[in-house]
Amino acid sequence: MMRRFFASLPARCFARKAAVLAAASSTAEGKQVAAPLLSLVCHKPADLPDGAAEIAGVECLEASEDWRQAAEAASGRFIAFLPEQDRLCAGALKSLVQVLAGPAQDAGLLYGDALLAGPDDESLKPVLKPAFDPALFREIDYLSPFAVFRRDRLLAVAPALPSPALPLASRPGAEAVERVLEGLAEEDILHLPYPLVRTAVAPQRRRETRNVPAERAAWPPVNVVIPSRNGFELTSQVLRGLLDETDYPDLKVFIQDNGSDDARVLALYEETRRRFPNFSYEIIEEPFNFSRSVNRGLAKVSSGHVLLLNNDVEVTDAGWLKEMVSCLELPRAGIVGAKLLYPDGRLQHAGVIAGMSGLASHWYYKCYSEIPGHFGRLTARNSLTCVTGAVMLISEECLARLGPWDEENFAVAYNDVDYCLRAYEAGIRTVWTPYAVLYHHESVTRGKDRSRKRKTQFAAEKKALQGLHGTKDFEDPAFSPWLSKRSGRFRFRWRRSLPAVRNWWHQAR
């Protein structure tokens, strides 16, 4: 699905459409730019499109053996280095000047999308990037080689960098980008959703964080809250996975039951409580309301993080919870989701994109489990706006700031999306990790409710989500504004104007 889309004709259509919209935008909004605004360092004039030197605000310089020499000789407020084999896309320079003179004038660093050329230099794939995500950049360098730096910040970090080795000496690498990012507010790291360069180099893997959790000496307490009712086999399985198979030193497990009447389940609760002093449960017979069950469970927690867990989840690896807790150390992180698979191995959850179909929807849904995702994003920790409540770790600080789940508006559906969007609006990051993998036997306990009452309730929950969070117009920072917001297959969105420059916490329209 994704592979076919990104290897197809729409790549060229995307580039042409972007160039047309850029030309229309520069004509409509053109203004005088004081030169020099952008210093562009390249290896030879032939690398640049015709007329590049005549664009107001652009200073073209020849690359030096050491990029620091070129940065010192430049006079632009911003500077970018074009790798020797790369080419600027049509309209790229004008688009850059326009945003650097306007909404990005205070940016510390700016980057854009790209076109990835195949070995024959003819086949093209779009590289559509998210807004700046520090979790993803730790593992995958999707910012360089063509990033636009504030020149003064780049020169300030240059003395602390080791001498670059050829053939990378003529441009700053990922380490320089990382140093420039240090101390920058995320709001000053901007993404321009425009194909800036045509390149043969895909985003490169920097490091892998798998197994890092084992190096940690102490672990904070985690309280597991499981909303449940009946489902003996599944409940037995999840309790066994938590209490016998999960490697975590400070764990409490609490089941909030809304009316089990299966004698086997009741006996299981008592037997588990006898064997494990860190297990407890409460049974209150009442209609199913997931948010209410969560809130009842949260009321029992005095301190520590909380893991919301469905009773139809199956543990597959002892270190999964340590991995999730480790993700809370990422900047602003307050919520963590896991990689969930169906029993047949297909992907059930790799994160949720807000705004899809005017609401929210899983992406890569039911794809094969090892799909790497666009430029390997499903093989690395990622920031997302939303993750499923089936396996959701919430930090103690996030719980205190957001308060209870919304029982009135989201009894069954979209309660997790509502909670995550409330976190996003409060500046709290949600992270998804591929290194915590579990099976999810989705909705097995409750089954499917297709009654007229449930349909009415579902319609009300959708309306509430749109009313509270504006999901009809929401542009998810993890998702490209060039992609259609229709659920299912990836398609291009045929826009009437260029998407705005954006950061993670500011909506691009």
Short mmCIF file of C-alpha atoms in Angstrom, two decimals:
data_model
loop_
_atom_site.label_atom_id
_atom_site.label_comp_id
_atom_site.label_asym_id
_atom_site.label_seq_id
_atom_site.Cartn_x
_atom_site.Cartn_y
_atom_site.Cartn_z
CA MET A 1 0.00 0.00 0.00
CA MET A 2 2.50 2.63 1.19
CA ARG A 3 5.29 1.22 -0.98
CA ARG A 4 3.16 1.32 -4.12
CA PHE A 5 2.09 4.85 -3.40
CA PHE A 6 5.57 6.24 -2.82
CA ALA A 7 7.01 4.51 -5.88
CA SER A 8 4.37 5.75 -8.29
CA LEU A 9 3.60 8.58 -10.67
CA PRO A 10 2.21 10.92 -7.98
CA ALA A 11 5.80 11.75 -6.96
CA ARG A 12 6.30 13.79 -10.12
CA CYS A 13 2.79 15.20 -9.89
CA PHE A 14 3.58 16.27 -6.32
CA ALA A 15 6.73 18.11 -7.43
CA ARG A 16 4.96 19.85 -10.32
CA LYS A 17 1.97 20.81 -8.18
CA ALA A 18 4.23 22.22 -5.47
CA ALA A 19 6.15 24.29 -8.04
CA VAL A 20 2.94 25.69 -9.55
CA LEU A 21 1.58 26.64 -6.13
CA ALA A 22 4.93 28.20 -5.18
CA ALA A 23 4.94 30.33 -8.32
CA ALA A 24 1.38 31.48 -7.66
CA SER A 25 2.20 32.21 -4.02
CA SER A 26 5.33 34.24 -4.82
CA THR A 27 3.39 36.27 -7.39
CA ALA A 28 0.51 36.99 -5.05
CA GLU A 29 2.57 37.66 -1.95
CA GLY A 30 5.81 38.89 -3.44
CA LYS A 31 7.65 41.57 -1.52
CA GLN A 32 11.07 43.19 -1.53
CA VAL A 33 13.64 41.20 0.43
CA ALA A 34 16.73 42.82 1.81
CA ALA A 35 19.81 41.02 0.55
CA PRO A 36 21.42 38.88 1.63
CA LEU A 37 18.91 36.80 3.57
CA LEU A 38 20.03 33.30 2.56
CA SER A 39 23.58 32.24 1.72
CA LEU A 40 23.49 29.14 -0.47
CA VAL A 41 26.71 27.15 -0.62
CA CYS A 42 27.12 24.82 -3.61
CA HIS A 43 29.96 23.10 -5.44
CA LYS A 44 29.47 24.75 -8.82
CA PRO A 45 26.98 27.13 -10.45
CA ALA A 46 25.68 24.31 -12.64
CA ASP A 47 24.22 22.74 -9.51
CA LEU A 48 21.72 25.59 -9.28
CA PRO A 49 18.58 26.11 -11.34
CA ASP A 50 18.57 28.91 -13.91
CA GLY A 51 18.04 32.32 -12.40
CA ALA A 52 19.02 31.30 -8.87
CA ALA A 53 21.66 34.00 -8.60
CA GLU A 54 19.11 36.67 -9.54
CA ILE A 55 16.60 35.80 -6.80
CA ALA A 56 16.42 38.69 -4.36
CA GLY A 57 17.73 37.81 -0.93
CA VAL A 58 19.91 34.89 -2.10
CA GLU A 59 23.71 34.89 -2.00
CA CYS A 60 25.37 32.02 -3.88
CA LEU A 61 28.80 30.88 -2.67
CA GLU A 62 31.20 28.17 -3.79
CA ALA A 63 31.79 25.31 -1.36
CA SER A 64 35.05 25.18 0.60
CA GLU A 65 36.99 22.13 1.73
CA ASP A 66 35.76 22.87 5.25
CA TRP A 67 32.18 24.15 5.57
CA ARG A 68 33.24 26.45 8.40
CA GLN A 69 35.23 28.57 5.97
CA ALA A 70 32.16 29.05 3.79
CA ALA A 71 30.02 29.90 6.82
CA GLU A 72 32.50 32.56 7.94
CA ALA A 73 32.70 34.07 4.44
CA ALA A 74 28.90 34.21 4.03
CA SER A 75 26.87 37.30 4.89
CA GLY A 76 23.31 35.94 4.92
CA ARG A 77 21.30 35.64 8.10
CA PHE A 78 20.60 32.04 7.10
CA ILE A 79 22.85 29.54 5.36
CA ALA A 80 22.28 26.23 3.56
CA PHE A 81 24.71 23.77 2.00
CA LEU A 82 23.70 21.91 -1.17
CA PRO A 83 25.40 18.48 -1.32
CA GLU A 84 27.39 17.89 -4.48
CA GLN A 85 25.07 15.30 -6.03
CA ASP A 86 21.81 17.00 -5.03
CA ARG A 87 19.76 19.49 -7.02
CA LEU A 88 17.28 22.10 -5.91
CA CYS A 89 13.70 21.47 -6.95
CA ALA A 90 11.78 24.01 -9.01
CA GLY A 91 10.53 26.87 -6.87
CA ALA A 92 12.56 25.81 -3.83
CA LEU A 93 14.65 28.96 -3.49
CA LYS A 94 11.71 31.32 -3.91
CA SER A 95 9.72 29.34 -1.34
CA LEU A 96 12.64 29.45 1.09
CA VAL A 97 13.14 33.19 0.73
CA GLN A 98 9.44 33.82 1.16
CA VAL A 99 9.19 31.94 4.47
CA LEU A 100 12.55 33.14 5.80
CA ALA A 101 11.48 36.73 5.21
CA GLY A 102 8.11 36.09 6.84
CA PRO A 103 6.85 33.38 9.22
CA ALA A 104 10.29 31.73 9.63
CA GLN A 105 12.32 34.90 10.15
CA ASP A 106 13.13 33.93 13.74
CA ALA A 107 13.77 30.25 13.03
CA GLY A 108 16.84 28.59 14.48
CA LEU A 109 16.73 25.81 11.89
CA LEU A 110 14.45 25.01 8.97
CA TYR A 111 14.16 21.90 6.81
CA GLY A 112 11.89 20.71 4.00
CA ASP A 113 10.69 17.67 2.11
CA ALA A 114 12.65 16.00 -0.69
CA LEU A 115 12.44 13.90 -3.82
CA LEU A 116 14.45 10.69 -3.61
CA ALA A 117 15.93 9.67 -6.97
CA GLY A 118 16.47 6.01 -7.83
CA PRO A 119 19.66 4.48 -9.25
CA ASP A 120 18.56 5.41 -12.76
CA ASP A 121 18.05 9.03 -11.62
CA GLU A 122 14.58 8.88 -13.18
CA SER A 123 12.33 7.08 -10.71
CA LEU A 124 11.34 9.38 -7.86
CA LYS A 125 9.87 8.91 -4.42
CA PRO A 126 8.65 11.78 -2.27
CA VAL A 127 10.18 12.06 1.19
CA LEU A 128 7.34 13.61 3.18
CA LYS A 129 8.56 14.56 6.63
CA PRO A 130 6.80 15.26 9.91
CA ALA A 131 7.15 18.45 11.90
CA PHE A 132 10.27 18.39 14.02
CA ASP A 133 10.26 15.36 16.30
CA PRO A 134 13.21 15.00 18.70
CA ALA A 135 12.34 11.35 19.36
CA LEU A 136 12.57 10.46 15.67
CA PHE A 137 15.70 12.57 15.05
CA ARG A 138 17.56 10.67 17.77
CA GLU A 139 17.32 7.57 15.60
CA ILE A 140 16.89 8.81 12.03
CA ASP A 141 18.55 11.87 10.52
CA TYR A 142 15.79 13.34 8.41
CA LEU A 143 16.94 16.97 8.79
CA SER A 144 20.31 17.01 7.02
CA PRO A 145 21.99 17.04 4.53
CA PHE A 146 19.95 20.04 3.31
CA ALA A 147 18.98 22.06 6.35
CA VAL A 148 18.77 25.83 6.58
CA PHE A 149 20.69 27.15 9.61
CA ARG A 150 20.69 30.47 11.39
CA ARG A 151 24.25 31.33 10.46
CA ASP A 152 25.16 32.84 13.82
CA ARG A 153 24.03 29.68 15.65
CA LEU A 154 25.98 27.46 13.26
CA LEU A 155 29.16 29.52 13.75
CA ALA A 156 28.66 29.48 17.51
CA VAL A 157 28.76 25.67 17.69
CA ALA A 158 31.46 25.21 15.04
CA PRO A 159 34.47 25.38 17.41
CA ALA A 160 33.08 22.53 19.52
CA LEU A 161 32.71 20.18 16.54
CA PRO A 162 35.44 17.76 15.45
CA SER A 163 37.05 18.38 12.08
CA PRO A 164 34.74 16.81 9.48
CA ALA A 165 36.10 13.96 7.40
CA LEU A 166 35.94 13.98 3.63
CA PRO A 167 33.72 13.74 1.65
CA LEU A 168 31.42 15.45 4.18
CA ALA A 169 33.80 18.30 4.93
CA SER A 170 32.00 20.73 2.64
CA ARG A 171 28.71 20.62 4.59
CA PRO A 172 27.61 20.23 8.21
CA GLY A 173 26.46 16.75 9.18
CA ALA A 174 24.01 15.36 11.70
CA GLU A 175 26.31 16.22 14.62
CA ALA A 176 26.31 19.89 13.63
CA VAL A 177 22.53 19.80 13.34
CA GLU A 178 22.30 18.25 16.79
CA ARG A 179 24.52 20.93 18.30
CA VAL A 180 22.50 23.72 16.67
CA LEU A 181 19.30 22.19 18.04
CA GLU A 182 20.64 22.24 21.61
CA GLY A 183 19.06 25.10 23.47
CA LEU A 184 16.57 25.86 20.70
CA ALA A 185 12.91 25.89 21.60
CA GLU A 186 10.98 23.37 19.51
CA GLU A 187 8.83 26.23 18.26
CA ASP A 188 11.96 27.62 16.53
CA ILE A 189 12.67 24.41 14.59
CA LEU A 190 10.49 24.64 11.51
CA HIS A 191 9.38 22.31 8.75
CA LEU A 192 8.54 23.68 5.32
CA PRO A 193 6.31 21.05 3.62
CA TYR A 194 7.81 21.66 0.19
CA PRO A 195 10.15 19.46 -1.92
CA LEU A 196 13.37 21.46 -1.61
CA VAL A 197 15.93 19.05 -3.05
CA ARG A 198 16.22 16.10 -5.38
CA THR A 199 18.64 13.67 -3.77
CA ALA A 200 19.91 10.10 -4.04
CA VAL A 201 20.38 9.80 -0.27
CA ALA A 202 17.46 8.68 1.89
CA PRO A 203 17.20 9.71 5.56
CA GLN A 204 19.94 7.81 7.40
CA ARG A 205 19.78 5.74 10.56
CA ARG A 206 21.75 7.42 13.35
CA ARG A 207 21.32 5.05 16.26
CA GLU A 208 18.91 2.50 17.67
CA THR A 209 17.57 2.86 21.19
CA ARG A 210 16.59 -0.81 21.59
CA ASN A 211 17.94 -2.36 24.80
CA VAL A 212 18.91 1.01 26.28
CA PRO A 213 16.43 0.46 29.17
CA ALA A 214 18.61 -2.34 30.58
CA GLU A 215 21.27 0.24 31.49
CA ARG A 216 18.98 2.05 33.96
CA ALA A 217 19.50 1.43 37.69
CA ALA A 218 16.18 2.53 39.23
CA TRP A 219 12.63 2.44 37.91
CA PRO A 220 9.62 4.54 38.98
CA PRO A 221 6.45 2.83 40.23
CA VAL A 222 3.89 1.87 37.59
CA ASN A 223 0.22 1.23 38.38
CA VAL A 224 -1.58 -0.90 35.81
CA VAL A 225 -5.31 -0.20 35.47
CA ILE A 226 -7.33 -2.80 33.56
CA PRO A 227 -11.02 -2.12 32.80
CA SER A 228 -12.62 -5.57 32.51
CA ARG A 229 -15.71 -7.76 32.65
CA ASN A 230 -15.77 -11.57 32.40
CA GLY A 231 -13.47 -12.97 29.65
CA PHE A 232 -11.79 -15.63 31.77
CA GLU A 233 -9.22 -16.82 29.22
CA LEU A 234 -8.16 -13.32 28.22
CA THR A 235 -8.04 -12.01 31.79
CA SER A 236 -5.98 -15.02 32.87
CA GLN A 237 -3.61 -14.38 30.00
CA VAL A 238 -3.08 -10.68 30.71
CA LEU A 239 -2.56 -11.25 34.44
CA ARG A 240 -0.05 -13.99 33.75
CA GLY A 241 1.75 -11.74 31.31
CA LEU A 242 1.97 -8.90 33.82
CA LEU A 243 2.69 -10.76 37.04
CA ASP A 244 4.78 -13.70 35.78
CA GLU A 245 6.32 -12.61 32.48
CA THR A 246 6.98 -8.84 32.71
CA ASP A 247 10.37 -7.71 33.99
CA TYR A 248 9.57 -4.64 36.05
CA PRO A 249 10.58 -4.16 39.70
CA ASP A 250 7.86 -1.81 40.99
CA LEU A 251 4.49 -2.84 39.56
CA LYS A 252 0.95 -2.78 40.93
CA VAL A 253 -2.00 -4.25 39.03
CA PHE A 254 -5.61 -3.19 39.56
CA ILE A 255 -8.69 -4.48 37.72
CA GLN A 256 -11.76 -2.26 37.58
CA ASP A 257 -14.57 -4.68 36.81
CA ASN A 258 -18.00 -3.44 35.75
CA GLY A 259 -19.94 -6.57 36.64
CA SER A 260 -18.35 -9.97 36.02
CA ASP A 261 -20.68 -12.86 36.77
CA ASP A 262 -18.42 -15.68 35.55
CA ALA A 263 -17.52 -17.76 38.62
CA ARG A 264 -14.16 -18.63 37.04
CA VAL A 265 -13.25 -14.93 36.77
CA LEU A 266 -14.23 -14.27 40.38
CA ALA A 267 -12.16 -17.22 41.54
CA LEU A 268 -9.25 -15.99 39.38
CA TYR A 269 -9.36 -12.61 41.10
CA GLU A 270 -9.23 -14.16 44.55
CA GLU A 271 -6.49 -16.63 43.67
CA THR A 272 -4.37 -13.87 42.07
CA ARG A 273 -4.86 -11.59 45.09
CA ARG A 274 -3.74 -14.43 47.37
CA ARG A 275 -0.59 -15.08 45.31
CA PHE A 276 0.37 -11.50 44.50
CA PRO A 277 0.13 -8.75 47.14
CA ASN A 278 0.58 -6.15 44.37
CA PHE A 279 -2.74 -7.18 42.77
CA SER A 280 -6.19 -5.85 43.69
CA TYR A 281 -9.59 -5.47 42.09
CA GLU A 282 -12.99 -3.83 42.49
CA ILE A 283 -16.33 -4.93 41.04
CA ILE A 284 -19.07 -2.36 40.50
CA GLU A 285 -21.95 -3.56 38.39
CA GLU A 286 -22.80 -0.81 35.90
CA PRO A 287 -23.17 -0.26 32.14
CA PHE A 288 -19.88 -0.24 30.21
CA ASN A 289 -18.21 3.17 30.20
CA PHE A 290 -14.50 2.92 29.49
CA SER A 291 -13.73 6.43 30.71
CA ARG A 292 -15.58 5.84 33.98
CA SER A 293 -13.72 2.58 34.55
CA VAL A 294 -10.43 4.39 33.92
CA ASN A 295 -11.36 7.14 36.35
CA ARG A 296 -12.36 4.65 39.05
CA GLY A 297 -8.98 2.98 38.61
CA LEU A 298 -7.09 6.29 38.68
CA ALA A 299 -8.80 7.15 41.97
CA LYS A 300 -7.06 4.14 43.53
CA VAL A 301 -3.60 5.39 42.50
CA SER A 302 -1.73 7.46 45.07
CA SER A 303 1.54 8.01 43.18
CA GLY A 304 3.54 6.87 40.17
CA HIS A 305 2.85 6.44 36.48
CA VAL A 306 -0.28 4.67 35.20
CA LEU A 307 -0.49 2.06 32.47
CA LEU A 308 -3.94 1.62 30.97
CA LEU A 309 -4.24 -1.91 29.64
CA ASN A 310 -7.08 -3.77 27.96
CA ASN A 311 -7.78 -7.24 29.26
CA ASP A 312 -7.42 -8.59 25.71
CA VAL A 313 -3.70 -7.76 25.45
CA GLU A 314 -1.04 -10.49 25.41
CA VAL A 315 2.51 -9.89 26.63
CA THR A 316 5.20 -11.18 24.25
CA ASP A 317 8.46 -9.83 25.70
CA ALA A 318 9.64 -9.34 29.28
CA GLY A 319 11.21 -5.91 28.65
CA TRP A 320 8.24 -4.17 27.01
CA LEU A 321 7.28 -2.05 30.03
CA LYS A 322 10.82 -0.86 30.71
CA GLU A 323 10.98 0.32 27.12
CA MET A 324 7.75 2.28 27.50
CA VAL A 325 8.84 3.88 30.77
CA SER A 326 12.18 4.84 29.17
CA CYS A 327 10.29 6.79 26.50
CA LEU A 328 8.99 9.16 29.19
CA GLU A 329 12.53 10.60 29.38
CA LEU A 330 12.12 12.14 25.93
CA PRO A 331 11.48 15.91 25.85
CA ARG A 332 7.95 16.84 27.01
CA ALA A 333 6.87 13.17 26.90
CA GLY A 334 3.82 12.32 29.02
CA ILE A 335 2.08 9.51 27.10
CA VAL A 336 3.58 6.39 25.49
CA GLY A 337 1.98 3.85 23.18
CA ALA A 338 3.18 0.44 21.99
CA LYS A 339 3.27 -1.56 18.77
CA LEU A 340 0.23 -3.86 18.78
CA LEU A 341 -0.31 -6.84 16.53
CA TYR A 342 -3.32 -8.95 15.74
CA PRO A 343 -2.90 -12.67 16.57
CA ASP A 344 -2.36 -13.34 12.84
CA GLY A 345 0.64 -10.98 12.86
CA ARG A 346 -0.88 -7.99 11.08
CA LEU A 347 -0.35 -4.52 12.48
CA GLN A 348 -3.19 -3.30 14.70
CA HIS A 349 -1.61 -0.16 16.14
CA ALA A 350 1.34 1.98 15.06
CA GLY A 351 -0.22 5.22 16.25
CA VAL A 352 -3.31 7.27 15.47
CA ILE A 353 -3.46 10.23 13.08
CA ALA A 354 -5.80 12.99 14.26
CA GLY A 355 -7.95 14.61 11.60
CA MET A 356 -8.28 11.53 9.38
CA SER A 357 -11.82 11.44 7.95
CA GLY A 358 -12.50 14.49 10.10
CA LEU A 359 -11.99 12.40 13.24
CA ALA A 360 -8.97 10.14 13.86
CA SER A 361 -7.74 6.85 12.46
CA HIS A 362 -4.93 4.31 12.82
CA TRP A 363 -2.29 4.49 10.12
CA TYR A 364 -0.67 1.41 8.55
CA TYR A 365 -3.69 -0.47 9.87
CA LYS A 366 -3.56 -4.21 9.13
CA CYS A 367 -0.26 -3.93 7.25
CA TYR A 368 2.29 -6.72 7.72
CA SER A 369 4.02 -6.50 11.09
CA GLU A 370 7.54 -5.69 9.86
CA ILE A 371 6.60 -2.88 7.49
CA PRO A 372 9.29 -0.21 8.00
CA GLY A 373 7.04 2.73 7.18
CA HIS A 374 7.99 5.82 5.21
CA PHE A 375 11.81 6.28 5.48
CA GLY A 376 11.85 3.75 8.34
CA ARG A 377 9.59 5.64 10.75
CA LEU A 378 7.95 2.46 12.07
CA THR A 379 11.37 1.11 13.07
CA ALA A 380 12.09 4.03 15.42
CA ARG A 381 10.50 5.81 18.34
CA ASN A 382 8.14 8.47 17.01
CA SER A 383 6.13 11.34 18.38
CA LEU A 384 2.46 11.17 17.47
CA THR A 385 -0.56 13.17 18.56
CA CYS A 386 -2.53 10.08 19.61
CA VAL A 387 -2.11 6.44 20.60
CA THR A 388 -4.68 3.83 21.55
CA GLY A 389 -5.92 3.47 25.12
CA ALA A 390 -5.56 -0.31 24.83
CA VAL A 391 -1.92 0.04 25.94
CA MET A 392 -1.23 3.60 27.14
CA LEU A 393 1.39 4.65 29.67
CA ILE A 394 0.67 8.03 31.28
CA SER A 395 3.20 9.89 33.40
CA GLU A 396 2.32 11.04 36.89
CA GLU A 397 2.80 14.67 35.82
CA CYS A 398 0.52 14.26 32.80
CA LEU A 399 -2.19 12.72 34.99
CA ALA A 400 -2.01 15.65 37.39
CA ARG A 401 -2.21 18.25 34.63
CA LEU A 402 -5.00 16.71 32.53
CA GLY A 403 -7.30 15.38 35.22
CA PRO A 404 -9.90 12.64 34.67
CA TRP A 405 -11.08 11.09 31.42
CA ASP A 406 -14.27 12.46 29.89
CA GLU A 407 -17.06 10.11 31.01
CA GLU A 408 -19.89 12.24 29.64
CA ASN A 409 -18.79 12.66 26.03
CA PHE A 410 -16.66 9.57 25.42
CA ALA A 411 -18.05 6.51 27.17
CA VAL A 412 -16.93 4.02 24.51
CA ALA A 413 -15.24 5.58 21.47
CA TYR A 414 -12.59 8.29 20.99
CA ASN A 415 -11.90 8.62 24.73
CA ASP A 416 -8.20 7.89 24.12
CA VAL A 417 -8.08 10.36 21.21
CA ASP A 418 -9.72 13.02 23.35
CA TYR A 419 -7.21 12.44 26.15
CA CYS A 420 -4.20 12.53 23.82
CA LEU A 421 -5.42 15.70 22.09
CA ARG A 422 -5.90 17.33 25.47
CA ALA A 423 -2.28 16.42 26.19
CA TYR A 424 -1.16 17.84 22.82
CA GLU A 425 -3.02 21.07 23.47
CA ALA A 426 -1.25 21.29 26.86
CA GLY A 427 2.17 20.86 25.20
CA ILE A 428 2.61 17.25 26.36
CA ARG A 429 4.25 14.84 23.91
CA THR A 430 2.85 11.43 22.99
CA VAL A 431 5.44 8.84 21.90
CA TRP A 432 5.00 5.54 20.08
CA THR A 433 7.69 2.87 20.32
CA PRO A 434 8.23 -0.15 18.04
CA TYR A 435 10.38 -1.78 20.73
CA ALA A 436 7.41 -2.66 22.96
CA VAL A 437 5.39 -5.25 21.02
CA LEU A 438 2.22 -6.95 22.28
CA TYR A 439 -0.68 -8.86 20.79
CA HIS A 440 -4.11 -7.27 20.92
CA HIS A 441 -7.19 -9.48 20.64
CA GLU A 442 -9.25 -6.39 19.84
CA SER A 443 -12.80 -6.13 21.26
CA VAL A 444 -13.01 -9.86 21.97
CA THR A 445 -14.42 -9.39 25.48
CA ARG A 446 -17.21 -6.97 24.60
CA GLY A 447 -17.80 -8.00 20.98
CA LYS A 448 -19.39 -5.67 18.47
CA ASP A 449 -22.38 -3.59 19.53
CA ARG A 450 -24.46 -2.72 16.47
CA SER A 451 -27.64 -1.69 18.28
CA ARG A 452 -29.52 1.49 17.39
CA LYS A 453 -28.66 2.93 20.80
CA ARG A 454 -24.96 2.35 20.23
CA LYS A 455 -25.12 3.93 16.77
CA THR A 456 -26.72 7.03 18.27
CA GLN A 457 -24.09 7.14 20.98
CA PHE A 458 -21.27 6.70 18.45
CA ALA A 459 -22.62 9.60 16.37
CA ALA A 460 -22.67 11.77 19.50
CA GLU A 461 -19.07 10.80 20.34
CA LYS A 462 -17.90 11.74 16.85
CA LYS A 463 -19.70 15.08 17.08
CA ALA A 464 -18.14 15.72 20.50
CA LEU A 465 -14.63 15.01 19.20
CA GLN A 466 -15.07 17.41 16.31
CA GLY A 467 -16.60 20.06 18.53
CA LEU A 468 -14.00 19.87 21.30
CA HIS A 469 -10.86 19.49 19.19
CA GLY A 470 -11.71 20.73 15.69
CA THR A 471 -10.67 17.44 14.10
CA LYS A 472 -12.39 18.33 10.81
CA ASP A 473 -9.63 20.87 10.17
CA PHE A 474 -6.86 19.39 12.30
CA GLU A 475 -3.49 18.96 10.56
CA ASP A 476 -1.55 16.30 12.43
CA PRO A 477 2.14 17.29 12.81
CA ALA A 478 3.15 13.64 12.42
CA PHE A 479 1.41 13.49 9.04
CA SER A 480 2.16 15.28 5.79
CA PRO A 481 -0.26 18.04 4.72
CA TRP A 482 0.30 16.74 1.18
CA LEU A 483 -1.46 13.46 2.01
CA SER A 484 -5.20 12.93 1.88
CA LYS A 485 -7.00 12.73 5.21
CA ARG A 486 -9.26 9.96 3.95
CA SER A 487 -8.76 6.80 5.99
CA GLY A 488 -7.26 3.75 4.34
CA ARG A 489 -4.82 3.92 1.43
CA PHE A 490 -2.27 6.72 1.18
CA ARG A 491 -3.21 9.25 -1.48
CA PHE A 492 -2.06 12.73 -2.39
CA ARG A 493 -4.20 15.66 -1.41
CA TRP A 494 -4.66 18.10 -4.30
CA ARG A 495 -4.17 21.38 -2.56
CA ARG A 496 -5.15 24.86 -3.75
CA SER A 497 -2.33 26.54 -1.82
CA LEU A 498 0.99 25.61 -0.29
CA PRO A 499 0.89 24.29 3.28
CA ALA A 500 2.32 26.71 5.82
CA VAL A 501 5.65 26.35 7.56
CA ARG A 502 5.05 24.51 10.84
CA ASN A 503 6.45 23.21 14.10
CA TRP A 504 5.09 20.34 16.19
CA TRP A 505 2.98 22.58 18.39
CA HIS A 506 1.60 24.91 15.72
CA GLN A 507 -0.97 23.89 13.13
CA ALA A 508 -0.05 24.24 9.44
CA ARG A 509 -3.03 24.82 7.16
#
